[in-house]
Amino acid sequence: VGVVDIVGKHLLGDVLCGFGSSEPVSAHVVSSAMVKCEAPAHAPGEVAVEISVAGAFSNNAVLYSYEVGWLPVGLIPARGPGSGGTLVTLALSDVPSRHIACSFGVVFPVIGRAERYALSCVSSSSTAVDADAVIPVGATFLGAGVLESPYAFSYLPEPETEAVMPVAVSSGGGALVTVEVGNLAAGVVVECRFGLVVVPATRDSNAASVVCVAPRSAPGFVTIGVGLMDPLDGQPTSLTSPTRRELVDFAFNVPAVVFSVTPRAMAIGGGTIV
């Protein structure tokens, strides 16, 4: 049903947690002031939670509420950068009766925004950056344990812009720009960012470079970088923005303008100075 943190004192030794009429369950002792227990299945309603130490139950109890009606039923997107910051939406089967928050593995509560059948929150950061390493993502009542969830989130390494070719184009836009990228995970979708302007990027298979079409821009210098994306119903949404260390300087030059050509004609053999 969920893992519950129980705070008290003198919580050392052989500790059991009692939830109403359910059979007591073993506790994981964190310290003399906290234990963690997995709440057993129980009928809906409020029950008394008691602690047993060395076979003797405490002489006081706190109330714990069993509620029914909603479960996590979907997660979008299912991956993002290791630095965190990805807006993640957890779809719910029903409307929760109380305030809830997200959980990313052992990191909870991660406060988000609940709108009826959905809970949105920003992913926490993680040091476990590996496309094959996943952590469970679920929901938790504020002040309560984490609900079990079948959904998982994977953290991706963040792409690092290493080189750009060419390093300057016409401010009129339309030029093809190739960006060499390090740390680019297999199968990810990316975008190019020219200053504040975002354009799609094309990547051949799992190549270490991407190609973008430069947008129109005012003449001058901008930074260019590559950000991760996640396809959602055919409309890719940004997962992250490149940080300053992942950017390369890029120039938009004033386009050349031709006013006249003299002479206007020449022999087909060439050689005429124009």
CSV table of N, CA and C in Angstrom, one decimal, residues 76-82 84-88 131 153-159 181 183-194 197-203 210-212 225-242 246:
chain,number,residue,atom,x,y,z
A,76,ILE,N,4.2,10.8,-18.2
A,76,ILE,CA,4.7,11.5,-19.4
A,76,ILE,C,5.5,12.7,-19.0
A,77,PRO,N,6.7,12.9,-19.5
A,77,PRO,CA,7.6,12.0,-20.2
A,77,PRO,C,8.2,11.0,-19.2
A,78,ALA,N,8.8,9.9,-19.7
A,78,ALA,CA,9.4,8.9,-18.9
A,78,ALA,C,10.9,9.0,-18.7
A,79,ARG,N,11.5,10.1,-19.2
A,79,ARG,CA,12.9,10.3,-19.0
A,79,ARG,C,13.3,11.8,-19.1
A,80,GLY,N,14.4,12.1,-18.6
A,80,GLY,CA,14.8,13.5,-18.6
A,80,GLY,C,16.3,13.6,-18.2
A,81,PRO,N,16.8,14.8,-18.2
A,81,PRO,CA,18.3,15.0,-17.8
A,81,PRO,C,18.5,14.8,-16.4
A,82,GLY,N,19.8,14.4,-16.1
A,82,GLY,CA,20.2,14.1,-14.7
A,82,GLY,C,20.1,15.3,-13.8
A,84,GLY,N,17.8,17.3,-13.5
A,84,GLY,CA,16.4,17.5,-13.1
A,84,GLY,C,15.8,18.6,-13.9
A,85,GLY,N,14.6,19.1,-13.4
A,85,GLY,CA,14.0,20.2,-14.1
A,85,GLY,C,13.0,19.9,-15.1
A,86,THR,N,12.7,18.6,-15.4
A,86,THR,CA,11.8,18.2,-16.4
A,86,THR,C,10.4,18.2,-15.8
A,87,LEU,N,9.4,18.8,-16.5
A,87,LEU,CA,8.0,18.8,-16.1
A,87,LEU,C,7.4,17.5,-16.4
A,88,VAL,N,7.1,16.7,-15.3
A,88,VAL,CA,6.6,15.4,-15.5
A,88,VAL,C,5.1,15.3,-15.0
A,131,ALA,N,20.7,5.8,-19.2
A,131,ALA,CA,19.4,5.6,-19.9
A,131,ALA,C,18.8,4.2,-19.5
A,153,PHE,N,11.1,6.4,-14.2
A,153,PHE,CA,11.7,7.5,-14.9
A,153,PHE,C,13.2,7.3,-15.0
A,154,SER,N,13.7,7.5,-16.2
A,154,SER,CA,15.2,7.3,-16.4
A,154,SER,C,15.8,8.7,-16.6
A,155,TYR,N,17.0,8.8,-16.0
A,155,TYR,CA,17.8,10.0,-16.2
A,155,TYR,C,18.8,9.9,-17.3
A,156,LEU,N,18.9,10.9,-18.2
A,156,LEU,CA,19.8,10.9,-19.3
A,156,LEU,C,20.9,11.8,-19.1
A,157,PRO,N,22.1,11.4,-19.6
A,157,PRO,CA,23.2,12.4,-19.6
A,157,PRO,C,22.9,13.6,-20.4
A,158,GLU,N,23.3,14.8,-20.0
A,158,GLU,CA,23.0,16.0,-20.8
A,158,GLU,C,24.0,16.2,-21.9
A,159,PRO,N,23.5,16.5,-23.1
A,159,PRO,CA,24.4,16.7,-24.3
A,159,PRO,C,25.3,17.9,-24.1
A,181,VAL,N,28.2,16.9,-30.9
A,181,VAL,CA,27.6,16.8,-29.6
A,181,VAL,C,28.2,15.6,-28.8
A,183,ASN,N,28.1,13.2,-25.2
A,183,ASN,CA,27.2,12.8,-24.2
A,183,ASN,C,25.8,12.6,-24.7
A,184,LEU,N,25.6,12.4,-26.0
A,184,LEU,CA,24.3,12.3,-26.6
A,184,LEU,C,23.8,10.8,-26.5
A,185,ALA,N,22.8,10.5,-25.7
A,185,ALA,CA,22.4,9.2,-25.5
A,185,ALA,C,21.7,8.6,-26.8
A,186,ALA,N,21.7,7.3,-27.0
A,186,ALA,CA,21.1,6.7,-28.1
A,186,ALA,C,19.6,6.9,-28.1
A,187,GLY,N,19.0,7.2,-29.3
A,187,GLY,CA,17.6,7.3,-29.4
A,187,GLY,C,16.9,8.5,-28.9
A,188,VAL,N,17.6,9.5,-28.4
A,188,VAL,CA,17.0,10.7,-27.9
A,188,VAL,C,16.7,11.7,-29.0
A,189,VAL,N,15.7,12.5,-28.9
A,189,VAL,CA,15.3,13.6,-29.8
A,189,VAL,C,15.9,14.9,-29.2
A,190,VAL,N,16.5,15.7,-30.1
A,190,VAL,CA,17.1,16.9,-29.7
A,190,VAL,C,16.7,18.1,-30.5
A,191,GLU,N,17.0,19.3,-30.0
A,191,GLU,CA,16.7,20.6,-30.6
A,191,GLU,C,17.9,21.5,-30.5
A,192,CYS,N,18.0,22.4,-31.5
A,192,CYS,CA,19.1,23.4,-31.4
A,192,CYS,C,18.5,24.7,-30.9
A,193,ARG,N,19.3,25.4,-30.1
A,193,ARG,CA,18.9,26.7,-29.5
A,193,ARG,C,19.9,27.7,-29.9
A,194,PHE,N,19.5,28.7,-30.8
A,194,PHE,CA,20.3,29.8,-31.2
A,194,PHE,C,19.9,31.0,-30.3
A,197,VAL,N,16.1,31.4,-29.6
A,197,VAL,CA,15.3,30.8,-30.6
A,197,VAL,C,15.6,29.2,-30.7
A,198,VAL,N,14.5,28.5,-30.7
A,198,VAL,CA,14.6,27.0,-30.7
A,198,VAL,C,14.1,26.5,-32.1
A,199,VAL,N,15.0,25.6,-32.7
A,199,VAL,CA,14.6,25.0,-34.0
A,199,VAL,C,14.8,23.5,-33.9
A,200,PRO,N,14.1,22.7,-34.7
A,200,PRO,CA,14.3,21.3,-34.6
A,200,PRO,C,15.7,20.9,-35.1
A,201,ALA,N,16.2,19.7,-34.7
A,201,ALA,CA,17.5,19.2,-35.1
A,201,ALA,C,17.3,17.8,-35.7
A,202,THR,N,18.1,17.6,-36.7
A,202,THR,CA,18.0,16.3,-37.4
A,202,THR,C,19.3,15.5,-37.0
A,203,ARG,N,19.0,14.2,-36.7
A,203,ARG,CA,20.1,13.3,-36.3
A,203,ARG,C,20.0,12.0,-37.0
A,210,VAL,N,24.4,16.6,-35.0
A,210,VAL,CA,23.0,17.0,-35.4
A,210,VAL,C,23.1,18.1,-36.4
A,211,VAL,N,22.1,18.3,-37.2
A,211,VAL,CA,22.1,19.3,-38.2
A,211,VAL,C,20.8,20.2,-38.0
A,212,CYS,N,21.0,21.5,-38.0
A,212,CYS,CA,19.9,22.4,-37.8
A,212,CYS,C,19.9,23.5,-38.9
A,225,GLY,N,23.4,25.8,-28.6
A,225,GLY,CA,23.5,24.6,-27.8
A,225,GLY,C,22.5,23.6,-28.2
A,226,VAL,N,22.5,22.4,-27.7
A,226,VAL,CA,21.6,21.4,-28.0
A,226,VAL,C,20.8,21.0,-26.7
A,227,GLY,N,19.5,20.9,-26.8
A,227,GLY,CA,18.7,20.4,-25.6
A,227,GLY,C,18.0,19.2,-25.9
A,228,LEU,N,17.6,18.4,-24.9
A,228,LEU,CA,16.9,17.2,-25.0
A,228,LEU,C,15.4,17.5,-25.2
A,229,MET,N,14.7,16.6,-25.9
A,229,MET,CA,13.3,16.7,-26.2
A,229,MET,C,12.7,15.3,-25.9
A,230,ASP,N,11.3,15.4,-25.8
A,230,ASP,CA,10.6,14.1,-25.7
A,230,ASP,C,9.4,14.2,-26.6
A,231,PRO,N,9.2,13.2,-27.5
A,231,PRO,CA,8.0,13.3,-28.4
A,231,PRO,C,6.7,13.0,-27.6
A,232,LEU,N,5.7,13.9,-27.7
A,232,LEU,CA,4.5,13.8,-27.0
A,232,LEU,C,3.4,14.0,-28.1
A,233,ASP,N,2.7,12.9,-28.4
A,233,ASP,CA,1.6,13.0,-29.4
A,233,ASP,C,2.1,13.7,-30.7
A,234,GLY,N,3.3,13.4,-31.1
A,234,GLY,CA,3.8,14.0,-32.3
A,234,GLY,C,4.3,15.4,-32.2
A,235,GLN,N,4.2,16.0,-31.0
A,235,GLN,CA,4.6,17.4,-30.8
A,235,GLN,C,5.7,17.4,-29.7
A,236,PRO,N,7.0,17.4,-30.2
A,236,PRO,CA,8.1,17.3,-29.2
A,236,PRO,C,8.0,18.5,-28.2
A,237,THR,N,8.3,18.2,-26.9
A,237,THR,CA,8.3,19.2,-25.9
A,237,THR,C,9.7,19.2,-25.2
A,238,SER,N,10.2,20.4,-24.9
A,238,SER,CA,11.5,20.5,-24.3
A,238,SER,C,11.6,19.8,-23.0
A,239,LEU,N,12.7,19.1,-22.8
A,239,LEU,CA,13.0,18.5,-21.5
A,239,LEU,C,14.0,19.4,-20.7
A,240,THR,N,14.9,20.1,-21.4
A,240,THR,CA,15.9,20.9,-20.7
A,240,THR,C,16.4,22.0,-21.6
A,241,SER,N,17.0,23.0,-21.0
A,241,SER,CA,17.8,24.0,-21.7
A,241,SER,C,19.3,23.8,-21.4
A,242,PRO,N,20.1,24.0,-22.5
A,242,PRO,CA,21.5,23.8,-22.2
A,242,PRO,C,22.0,24.8,-21.2
A,246,GLU,N,27.6,24.3,-21.7
A,246,GLU,CA,27.3,23.5,-22.8
A,246,GLU,C,26.9,24.3,-24.1
